[in-house]
Coordinates of C-alpha atoms (C1' of nucleotides) in Angstrom, one line a residue:
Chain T
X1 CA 0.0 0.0 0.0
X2 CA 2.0 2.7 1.1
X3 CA 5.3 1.2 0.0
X4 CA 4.6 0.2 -3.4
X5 CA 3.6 3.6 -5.3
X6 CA -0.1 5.2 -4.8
X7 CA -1.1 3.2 -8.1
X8 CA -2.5 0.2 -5.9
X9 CA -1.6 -3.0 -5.6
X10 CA -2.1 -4.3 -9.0
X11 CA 0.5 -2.3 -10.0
X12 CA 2.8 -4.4 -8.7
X13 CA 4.8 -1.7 -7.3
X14 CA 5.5 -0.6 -10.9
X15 CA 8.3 1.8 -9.6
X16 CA 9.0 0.3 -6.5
X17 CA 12.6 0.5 -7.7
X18 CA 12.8 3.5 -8.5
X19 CA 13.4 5.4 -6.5
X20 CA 17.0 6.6 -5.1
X21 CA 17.4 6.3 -1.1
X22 CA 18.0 9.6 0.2
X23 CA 19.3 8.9 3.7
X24 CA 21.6 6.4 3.3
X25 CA 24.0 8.0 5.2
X26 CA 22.3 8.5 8.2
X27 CA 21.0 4.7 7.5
X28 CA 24.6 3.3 7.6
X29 CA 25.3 5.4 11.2
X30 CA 22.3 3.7 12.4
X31 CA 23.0 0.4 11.2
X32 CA 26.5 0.3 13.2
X33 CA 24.4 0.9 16.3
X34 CA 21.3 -1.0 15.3
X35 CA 22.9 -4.2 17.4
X36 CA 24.1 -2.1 20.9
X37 CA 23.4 -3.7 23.5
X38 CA 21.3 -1.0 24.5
X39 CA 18.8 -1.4 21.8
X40 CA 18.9 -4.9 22.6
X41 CA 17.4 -4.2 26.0
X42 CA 14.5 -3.3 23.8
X43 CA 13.8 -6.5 23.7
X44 CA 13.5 -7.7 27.1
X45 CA 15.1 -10.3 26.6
X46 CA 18.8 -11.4 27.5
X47 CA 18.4 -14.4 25.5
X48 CA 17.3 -12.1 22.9
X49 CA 20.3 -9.5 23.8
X50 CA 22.8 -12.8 23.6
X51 CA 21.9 -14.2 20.4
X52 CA 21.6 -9.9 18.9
X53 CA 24.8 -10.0 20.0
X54 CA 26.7 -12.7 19.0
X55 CA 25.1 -12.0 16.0
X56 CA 27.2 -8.8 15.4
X57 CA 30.0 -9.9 14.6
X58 CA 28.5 -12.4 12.0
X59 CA 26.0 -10.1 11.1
X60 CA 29.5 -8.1 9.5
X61 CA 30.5 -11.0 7.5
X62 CA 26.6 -12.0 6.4
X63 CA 26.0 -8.2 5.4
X64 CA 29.0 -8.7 3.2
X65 CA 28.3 -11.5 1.8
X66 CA 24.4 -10.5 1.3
X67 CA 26.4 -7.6 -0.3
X68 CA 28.3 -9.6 -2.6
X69 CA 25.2 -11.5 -3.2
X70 CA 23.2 -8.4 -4.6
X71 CA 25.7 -7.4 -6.4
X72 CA 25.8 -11.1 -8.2
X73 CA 22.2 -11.0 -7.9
X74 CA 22.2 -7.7 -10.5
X75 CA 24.5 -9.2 -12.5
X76 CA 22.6 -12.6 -13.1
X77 CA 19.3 -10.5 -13.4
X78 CA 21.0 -9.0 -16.7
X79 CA 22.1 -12.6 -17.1
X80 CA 18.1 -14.0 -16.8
X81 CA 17.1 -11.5 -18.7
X82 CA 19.3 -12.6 -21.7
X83 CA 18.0 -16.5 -21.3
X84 CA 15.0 -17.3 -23.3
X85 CA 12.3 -18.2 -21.4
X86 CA 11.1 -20.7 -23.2
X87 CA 14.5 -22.8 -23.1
X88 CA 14.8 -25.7 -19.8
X89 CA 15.9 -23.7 -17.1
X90 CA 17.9 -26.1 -15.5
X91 CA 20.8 -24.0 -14.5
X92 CA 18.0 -21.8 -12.2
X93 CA 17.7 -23.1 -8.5
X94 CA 15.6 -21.3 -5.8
X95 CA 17.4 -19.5 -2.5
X96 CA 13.8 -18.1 -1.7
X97 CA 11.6 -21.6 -3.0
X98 CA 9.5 -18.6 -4.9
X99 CA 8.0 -18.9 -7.9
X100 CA 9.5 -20.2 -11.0
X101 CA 10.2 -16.8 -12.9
X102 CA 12.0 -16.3 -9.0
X103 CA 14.6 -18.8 -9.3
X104 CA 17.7 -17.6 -9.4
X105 CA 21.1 -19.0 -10.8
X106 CA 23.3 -21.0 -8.1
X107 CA 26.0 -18.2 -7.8
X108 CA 22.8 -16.4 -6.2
X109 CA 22.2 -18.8 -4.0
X110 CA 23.4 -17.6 -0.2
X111 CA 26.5 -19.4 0.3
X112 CA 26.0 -21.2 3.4
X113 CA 24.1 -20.6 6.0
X114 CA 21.0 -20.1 4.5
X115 CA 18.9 -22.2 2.3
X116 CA 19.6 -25.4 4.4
X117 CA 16.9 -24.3 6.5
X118 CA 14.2 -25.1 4.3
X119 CA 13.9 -28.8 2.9
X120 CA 13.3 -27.2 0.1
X121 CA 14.9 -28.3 -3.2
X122 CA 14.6 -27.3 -6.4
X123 CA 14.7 -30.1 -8.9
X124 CA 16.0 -29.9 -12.3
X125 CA 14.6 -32.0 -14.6
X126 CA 14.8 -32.2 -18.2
X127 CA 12.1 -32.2 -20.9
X128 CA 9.5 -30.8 -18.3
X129 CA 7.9 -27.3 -18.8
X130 CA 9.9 -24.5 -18.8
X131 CA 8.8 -23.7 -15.3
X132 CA 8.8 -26.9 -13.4
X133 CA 12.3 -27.5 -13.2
X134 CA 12.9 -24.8 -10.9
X135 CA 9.8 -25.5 -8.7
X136 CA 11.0 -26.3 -5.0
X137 CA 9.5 -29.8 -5.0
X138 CA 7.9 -30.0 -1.3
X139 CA 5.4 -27.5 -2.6
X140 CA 3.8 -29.9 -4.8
X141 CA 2.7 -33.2 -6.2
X142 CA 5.0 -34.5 -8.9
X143 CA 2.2 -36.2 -10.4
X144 CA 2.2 -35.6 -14.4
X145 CA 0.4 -32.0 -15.3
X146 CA -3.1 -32.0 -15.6
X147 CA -5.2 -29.9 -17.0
X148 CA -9.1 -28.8 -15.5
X149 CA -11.5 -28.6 -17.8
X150 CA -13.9 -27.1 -15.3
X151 CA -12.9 -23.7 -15.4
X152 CA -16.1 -21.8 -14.6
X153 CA -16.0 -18.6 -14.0
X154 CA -15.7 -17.7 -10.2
X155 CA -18.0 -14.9 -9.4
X156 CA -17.0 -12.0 -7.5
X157 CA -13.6 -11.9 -9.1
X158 CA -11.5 -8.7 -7.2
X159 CA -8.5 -8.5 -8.9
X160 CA -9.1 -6.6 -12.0
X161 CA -6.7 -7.9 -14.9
X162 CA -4.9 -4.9 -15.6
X163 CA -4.2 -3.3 -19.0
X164 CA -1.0 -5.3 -19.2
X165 CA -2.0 -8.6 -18.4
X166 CA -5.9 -8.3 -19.7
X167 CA -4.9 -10.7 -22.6
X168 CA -3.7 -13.3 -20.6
X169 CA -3.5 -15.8 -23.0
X170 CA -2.3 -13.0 -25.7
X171 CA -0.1 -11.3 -24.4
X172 CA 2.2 -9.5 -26.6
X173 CA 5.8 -10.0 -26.2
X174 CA 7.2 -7.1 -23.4
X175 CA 4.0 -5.7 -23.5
X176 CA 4.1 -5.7 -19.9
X177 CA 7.5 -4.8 -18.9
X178 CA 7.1 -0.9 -20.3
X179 CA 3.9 -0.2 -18.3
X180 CA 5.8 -1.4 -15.6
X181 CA 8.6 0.7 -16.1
X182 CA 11.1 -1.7 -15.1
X183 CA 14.6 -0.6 -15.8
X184 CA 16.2 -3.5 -17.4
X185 CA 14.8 -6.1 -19.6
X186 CA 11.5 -7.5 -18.6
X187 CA 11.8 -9.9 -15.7
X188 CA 8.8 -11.9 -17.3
X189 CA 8.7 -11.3 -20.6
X190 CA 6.0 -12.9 -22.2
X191 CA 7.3 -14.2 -25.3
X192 CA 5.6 -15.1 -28.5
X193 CA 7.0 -18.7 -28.7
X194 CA 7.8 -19.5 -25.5
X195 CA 5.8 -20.8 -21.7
X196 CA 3.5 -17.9 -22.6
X197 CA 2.4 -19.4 -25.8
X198 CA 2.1 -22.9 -25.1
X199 CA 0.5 -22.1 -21.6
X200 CA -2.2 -20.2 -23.3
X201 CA -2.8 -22.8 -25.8
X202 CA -3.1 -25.5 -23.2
X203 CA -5.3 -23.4 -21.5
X204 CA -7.1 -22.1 -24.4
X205 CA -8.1 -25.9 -25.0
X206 CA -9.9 -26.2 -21.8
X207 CA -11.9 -23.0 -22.4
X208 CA -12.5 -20.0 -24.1
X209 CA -12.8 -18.7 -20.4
X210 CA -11.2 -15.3 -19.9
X211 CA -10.6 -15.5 -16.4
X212 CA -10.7 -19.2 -14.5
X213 CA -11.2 -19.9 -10.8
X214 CA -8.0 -21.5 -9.0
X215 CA -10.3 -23.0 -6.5
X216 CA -11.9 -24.6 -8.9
X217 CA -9.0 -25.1 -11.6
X218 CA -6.2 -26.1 -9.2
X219 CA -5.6 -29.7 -7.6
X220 CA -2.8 -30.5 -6.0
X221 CA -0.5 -27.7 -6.1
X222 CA -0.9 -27.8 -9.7
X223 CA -1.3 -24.6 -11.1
X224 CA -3.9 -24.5 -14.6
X225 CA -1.2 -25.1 -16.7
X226 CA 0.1 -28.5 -15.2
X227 CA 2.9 -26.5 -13.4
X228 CA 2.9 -27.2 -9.7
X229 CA 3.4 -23.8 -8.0
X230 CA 4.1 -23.2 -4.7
X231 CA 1.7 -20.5 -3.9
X232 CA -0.7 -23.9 -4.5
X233 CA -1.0 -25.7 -1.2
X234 CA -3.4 -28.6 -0.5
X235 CA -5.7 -27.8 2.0
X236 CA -4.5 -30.2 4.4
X237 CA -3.4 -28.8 8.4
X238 CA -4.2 -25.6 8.8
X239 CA -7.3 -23.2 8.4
X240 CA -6.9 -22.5 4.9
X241 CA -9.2 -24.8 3.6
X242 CA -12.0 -24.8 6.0
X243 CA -13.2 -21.8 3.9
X244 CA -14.2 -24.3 1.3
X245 CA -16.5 -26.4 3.3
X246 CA -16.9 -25.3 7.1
X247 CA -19.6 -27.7 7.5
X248 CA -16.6 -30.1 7.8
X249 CA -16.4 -29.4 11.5
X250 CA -19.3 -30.7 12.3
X251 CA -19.1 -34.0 11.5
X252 CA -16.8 -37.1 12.5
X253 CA -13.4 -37.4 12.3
X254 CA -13.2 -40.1 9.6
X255 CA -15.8 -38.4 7.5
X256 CA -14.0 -35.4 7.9
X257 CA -10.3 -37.4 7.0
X258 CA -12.1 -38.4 4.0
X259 CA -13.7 -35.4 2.7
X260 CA -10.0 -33.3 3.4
X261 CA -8.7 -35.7 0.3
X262 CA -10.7 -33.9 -2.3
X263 CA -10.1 -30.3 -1.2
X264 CA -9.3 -28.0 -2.9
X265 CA -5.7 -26.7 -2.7
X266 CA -5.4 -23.2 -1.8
X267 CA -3.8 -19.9 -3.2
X268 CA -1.6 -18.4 -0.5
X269 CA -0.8 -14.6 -0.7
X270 CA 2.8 -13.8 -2.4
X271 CA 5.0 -13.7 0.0
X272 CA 6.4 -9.9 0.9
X273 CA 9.8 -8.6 1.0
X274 CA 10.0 -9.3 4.8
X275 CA 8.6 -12.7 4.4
X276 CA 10.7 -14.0 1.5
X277 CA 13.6 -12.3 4.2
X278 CA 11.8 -14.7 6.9
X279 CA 12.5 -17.4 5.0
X280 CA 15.9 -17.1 3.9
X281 CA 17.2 -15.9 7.2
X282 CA 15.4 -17.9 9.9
X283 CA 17.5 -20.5 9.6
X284 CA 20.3 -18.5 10.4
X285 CA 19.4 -16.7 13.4
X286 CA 18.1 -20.8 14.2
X287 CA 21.6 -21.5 14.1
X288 CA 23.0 -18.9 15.4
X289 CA 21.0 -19.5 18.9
X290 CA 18.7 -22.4 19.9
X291 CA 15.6 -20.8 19.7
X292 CA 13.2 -22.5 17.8
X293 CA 9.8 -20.3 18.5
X294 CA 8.6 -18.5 15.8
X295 CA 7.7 -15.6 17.6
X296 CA 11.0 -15.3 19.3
X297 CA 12.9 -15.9 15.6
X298 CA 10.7 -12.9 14.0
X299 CA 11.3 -10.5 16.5
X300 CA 15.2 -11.3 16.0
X301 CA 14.4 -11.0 12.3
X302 CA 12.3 -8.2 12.7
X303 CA 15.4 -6.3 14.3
X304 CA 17.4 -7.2 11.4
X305 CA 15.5 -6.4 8.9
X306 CA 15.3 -2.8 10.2
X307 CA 19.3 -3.1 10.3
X308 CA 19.5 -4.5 6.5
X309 CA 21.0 -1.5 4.3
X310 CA 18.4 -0.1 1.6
X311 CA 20.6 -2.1 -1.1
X312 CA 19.8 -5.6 1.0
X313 CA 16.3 -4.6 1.7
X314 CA 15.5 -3.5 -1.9
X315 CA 16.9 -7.1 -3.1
X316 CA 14.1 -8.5 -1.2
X317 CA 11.6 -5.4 -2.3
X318 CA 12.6 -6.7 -5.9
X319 CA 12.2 -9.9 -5.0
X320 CA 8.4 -9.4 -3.8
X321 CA 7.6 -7.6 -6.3
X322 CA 8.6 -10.1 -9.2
X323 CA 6.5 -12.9 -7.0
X324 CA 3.6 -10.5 -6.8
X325 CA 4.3 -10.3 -10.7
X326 CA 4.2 -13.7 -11.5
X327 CA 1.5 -14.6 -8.7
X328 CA -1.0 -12.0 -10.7
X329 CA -0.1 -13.7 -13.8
X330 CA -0.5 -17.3 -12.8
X331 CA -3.6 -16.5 -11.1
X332 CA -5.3 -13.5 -12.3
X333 CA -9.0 -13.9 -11.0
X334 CA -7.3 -14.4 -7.4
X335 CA -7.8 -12.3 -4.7
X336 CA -5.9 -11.9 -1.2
X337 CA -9.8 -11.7 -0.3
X338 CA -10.2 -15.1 -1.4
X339 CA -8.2 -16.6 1.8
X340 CA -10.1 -14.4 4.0
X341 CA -11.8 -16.6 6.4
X342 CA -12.9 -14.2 9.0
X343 CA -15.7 -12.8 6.1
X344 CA -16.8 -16.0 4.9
X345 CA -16.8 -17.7 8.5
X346 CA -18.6 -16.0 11.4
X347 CA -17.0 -18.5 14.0
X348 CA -12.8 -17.2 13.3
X349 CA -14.1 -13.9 12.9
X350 CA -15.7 -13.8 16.6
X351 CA -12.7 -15.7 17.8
X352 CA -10.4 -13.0 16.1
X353 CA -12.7 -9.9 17.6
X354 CA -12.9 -11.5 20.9
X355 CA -8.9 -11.5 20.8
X356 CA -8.4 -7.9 20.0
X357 CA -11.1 -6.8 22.4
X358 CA -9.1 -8.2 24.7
X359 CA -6.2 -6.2 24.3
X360 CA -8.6 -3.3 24.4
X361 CA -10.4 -3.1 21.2
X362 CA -11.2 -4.5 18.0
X363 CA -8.8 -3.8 15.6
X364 CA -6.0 -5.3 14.3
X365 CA -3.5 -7.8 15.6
X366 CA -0.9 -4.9 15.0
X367 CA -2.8 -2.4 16.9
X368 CA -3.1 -4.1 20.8
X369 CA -1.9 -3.0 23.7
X370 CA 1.3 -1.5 22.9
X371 CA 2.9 -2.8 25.7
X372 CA 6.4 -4.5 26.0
X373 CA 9.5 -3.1 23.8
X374 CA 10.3 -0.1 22.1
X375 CA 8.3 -0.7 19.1
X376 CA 10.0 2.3 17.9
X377 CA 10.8 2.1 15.0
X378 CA 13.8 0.6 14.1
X379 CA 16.7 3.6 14.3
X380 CA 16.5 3.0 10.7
X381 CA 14.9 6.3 9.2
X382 CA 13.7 5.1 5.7
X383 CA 10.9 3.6 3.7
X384 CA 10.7 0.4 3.6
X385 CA 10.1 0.5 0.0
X386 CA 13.0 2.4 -1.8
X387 CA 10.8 3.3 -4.4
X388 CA 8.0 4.7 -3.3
X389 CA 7.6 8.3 -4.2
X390 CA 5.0 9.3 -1.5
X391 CA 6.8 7.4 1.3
X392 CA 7.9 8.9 3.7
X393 CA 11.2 9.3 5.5
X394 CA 9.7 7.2 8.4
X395 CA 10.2 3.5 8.1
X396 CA 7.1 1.6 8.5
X397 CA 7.5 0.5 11.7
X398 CA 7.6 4.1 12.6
X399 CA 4.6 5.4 10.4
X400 CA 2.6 2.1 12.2
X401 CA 3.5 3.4 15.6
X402 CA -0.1 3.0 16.2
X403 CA -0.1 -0.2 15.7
X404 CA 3.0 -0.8 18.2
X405 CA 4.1 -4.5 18.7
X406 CA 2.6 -6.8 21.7
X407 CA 6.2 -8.2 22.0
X408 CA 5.0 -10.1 24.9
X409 CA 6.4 -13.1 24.2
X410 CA 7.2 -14.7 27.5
X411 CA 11.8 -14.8 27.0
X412 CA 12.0 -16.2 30.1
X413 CA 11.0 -19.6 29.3
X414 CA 13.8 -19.8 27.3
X415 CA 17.1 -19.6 29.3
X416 CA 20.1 -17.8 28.3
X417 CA 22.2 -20.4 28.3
X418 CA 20.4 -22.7 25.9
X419 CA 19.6 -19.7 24.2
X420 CA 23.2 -19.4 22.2
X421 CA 25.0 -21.8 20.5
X422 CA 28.5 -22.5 21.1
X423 CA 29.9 -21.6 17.5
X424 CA 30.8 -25.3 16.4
Chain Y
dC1 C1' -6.2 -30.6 17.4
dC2 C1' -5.8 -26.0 16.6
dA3 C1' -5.4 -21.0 17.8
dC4 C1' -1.9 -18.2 19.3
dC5 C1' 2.4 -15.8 19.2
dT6 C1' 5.5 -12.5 16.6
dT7 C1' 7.4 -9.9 12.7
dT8 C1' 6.6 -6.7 8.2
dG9 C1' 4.4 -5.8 4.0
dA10 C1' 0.6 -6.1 0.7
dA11 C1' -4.1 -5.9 -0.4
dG12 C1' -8.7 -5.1 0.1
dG13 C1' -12.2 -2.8 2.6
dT14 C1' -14.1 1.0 5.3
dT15 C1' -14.5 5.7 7.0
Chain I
dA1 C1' -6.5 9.8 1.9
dA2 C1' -6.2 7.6 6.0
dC3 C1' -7.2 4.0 8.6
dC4 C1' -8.5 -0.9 9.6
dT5 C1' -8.3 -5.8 8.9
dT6 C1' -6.5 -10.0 7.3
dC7 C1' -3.1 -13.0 5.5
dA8 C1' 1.5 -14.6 4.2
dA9 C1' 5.8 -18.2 7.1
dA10 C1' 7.3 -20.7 11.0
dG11 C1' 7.2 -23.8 14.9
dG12 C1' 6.8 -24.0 19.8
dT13 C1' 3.2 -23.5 23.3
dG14 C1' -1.0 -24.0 25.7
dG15 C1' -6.0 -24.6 26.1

DNA sequence: CCACCTTTGAAGGTT
DNA sequence: AACCTTCAAAGGTGG
């Protein structure tokens, strides 16, 4: 919203990247202080403190290295952006297990300490579609492509297919890079003879459909075209699916085990800049320090990110943006409102209230009680988003001070001691 | 078993 | 325009 430029979100950021940082300078003082053990207090936490710390002097070497690693990263975009699409992208692995147009060449990959985390592997086969071989293959069934004939429209469709991408199945070669005033070659050219073609013809076959319904088109993880996408999950564990059928709940367990088989998989969001961050990092600071709660690991993450210079945050800003791309491409008629339970399902949505009332009204998870930590913004004093020309000079963080963190995760459970790892 | 926690960012909706 | 709400990942925790 406020980070990629006013146009809205279909946009897809167009300019995100445009944009020059202007306080760099003052950015780079703060980021030698961002670990002090006095904003480290902030946290409440000495395990916290510990692992920031012994972070510091790693967190050196890995801003180097993530350093080096932009820099390769720009040079292999020029690199991708020479490579047809169209030809078996074997060479193209995955350091964020994004989409396909995502994957990036090895030298990209994080040396180290990174990727391990997830189980994540991409997969290079030959003589699949374009796209598969770099699919991360925990996100989906390897089964052969198939393609649903059922396409039917889905009503209520909120994403509006934008000028660029209204011919999905016709889109002209580079059509859309110009509107999105990318500065170097398109990222996702859509070339006459290559995956565009042949994905619109195999869709083309099934319908004459404009638009299709994932929910309805998807099974599997497999995305319309046969392509197993990771944004496609199978409705299995969480609450995802329950917006499909909530009756579900009410009956028996083995009824219920049999009627999960046949869900239908679900579109998740595209992952943002801070999540695709999330994921390559979290490993890390898991290594780093023994802590293995989530909430603990984000708010270490958190703190970095606000520490990451504009060049390593804009990586991941980049990043986003191209999955947002491709995610609007793959699916057009989705909507983020189409994983909204708390609309279609009174009982999460009372849950959910109930919760925030608690914490002294009904709003957002972000808003609460403000207690805990200096939410204040991170001492980094710049948009989040380098390219947005209406962003302010305060970082997010600091523009959301509204909504200031719970940070109430209860540290002490976790001792110091166990709380850092002896470097092996 | 499942919601919660915790983070930031994006998107969609509301005021 | 500004604000609000929800979801995206992750895995331990607690009801």
């Amino acid at each position: 919203m406020p980070q990629l430029n006013g146009g809205g979100g279909d946009d897809l950021g167009a300019n995100d990247e445009m944009i020059p940082f202007k306080d760099e300078e003052d950015h780079e003082k703060i980021r030698e202080s961002a670990f002090t053990e006095s904003d480290l207090a902030d946290l409440k936490s000495s395990l916290v403190n510990e692992s920031e710390i012994s972070q510091n002097s790693n967190s050196a070497v890995i801003r180097r290295g993530q350093q080096e690693d932009q820099r390769i990263y720009t040079d292999k975009r020029e690199h991708l952006d020479d490579v047809p699409r169209h030809q078996d992208g074997g060479m193209y692995k995955a350091p964020y297990s994004g989409y396909p147009f995502l994957m990036l060449p090895e030298p990209y990959l994080p040396n180290g300490p990174v990727s391990p985390s997830s189980n994540k592997v991409s997969v290079v086969q030959q003589g699949m579609h374009p796209l598969t071989p770099l699919l991360p293959y925990d996100h989906f069934n390897p089964s052969p492509p198939h393609i649903p004939t059922d396409v039917s429209q889905k009503p209520g469709v909120h994403r509006h297919q934008s000028q660029e991408i209204s011919g999905f199945y016709s889109l002209p070669q580079g059509q859309i890079t110009p509107s999105m005033n990318w500065p170097n070659q398109p990222v996702y050219p859509l070339p006459s003879c290559g995956f565009r073609q042949s994905f619109s013809s195999s869709l083309q076959s099934s319908s004459s459909f404009p638009r299709f319904s994932h929910s309805l088109m998807l099974q599997s993880g497999m995305h319309p075209t046969g392509i197993p996408h990771p944004a496609i999950v199978p409705p299995s564990g969480k609450q995802e699916h329950d917006q499909f059928d909530r009756s579900i709940y009410t009956k028996s367990h083995a009824e219920l085990k049999r009627e999960k088989e046949p869900k239908k998989p679900v579109i998740k969001k595209p992952l943002n800049a801070f999540m695709l961050y999330m994921k390559e990092m979290r490993a890390k600071v898991i290594a780093e320090c023994t802590l293995k709660e989530s909430a603990a690991i984000n708010q270490i993450l958190g703190r970095r990110w606000h520490a990451l210079t504009r060049e390593e945050q804009a990586k991941y800003y980049e990043l986003a943006r191209k999955e947002r791309q491709l995610h609007m491409q793959l699916y057009p008629s989705w909507s983020a409102r189409d994983n909204y339970i708390t609309l279609l399902t009174v009982p999460r949505r009372k849950k959910k209230c109930i919760r925030y009332l608690q914490r002294g009204r009904c709003a957002s998870p972000h808003s609460s009680d403000g207690s805990a930590i200096d939410s204040s913004p991170s001492p980094v004093n710049h948009p989040p988003n380098p390219a947005s020309p209406t962003s302010s000079p305060l970082p997010q963080s600091a523009k959301r001070s509204a909504h200031p963190p719970r940070l109430s995760l209860d540290f002490s459970r976790i001792t110091t001691e166990s709380a850092v790892r002896q470097p092996q």
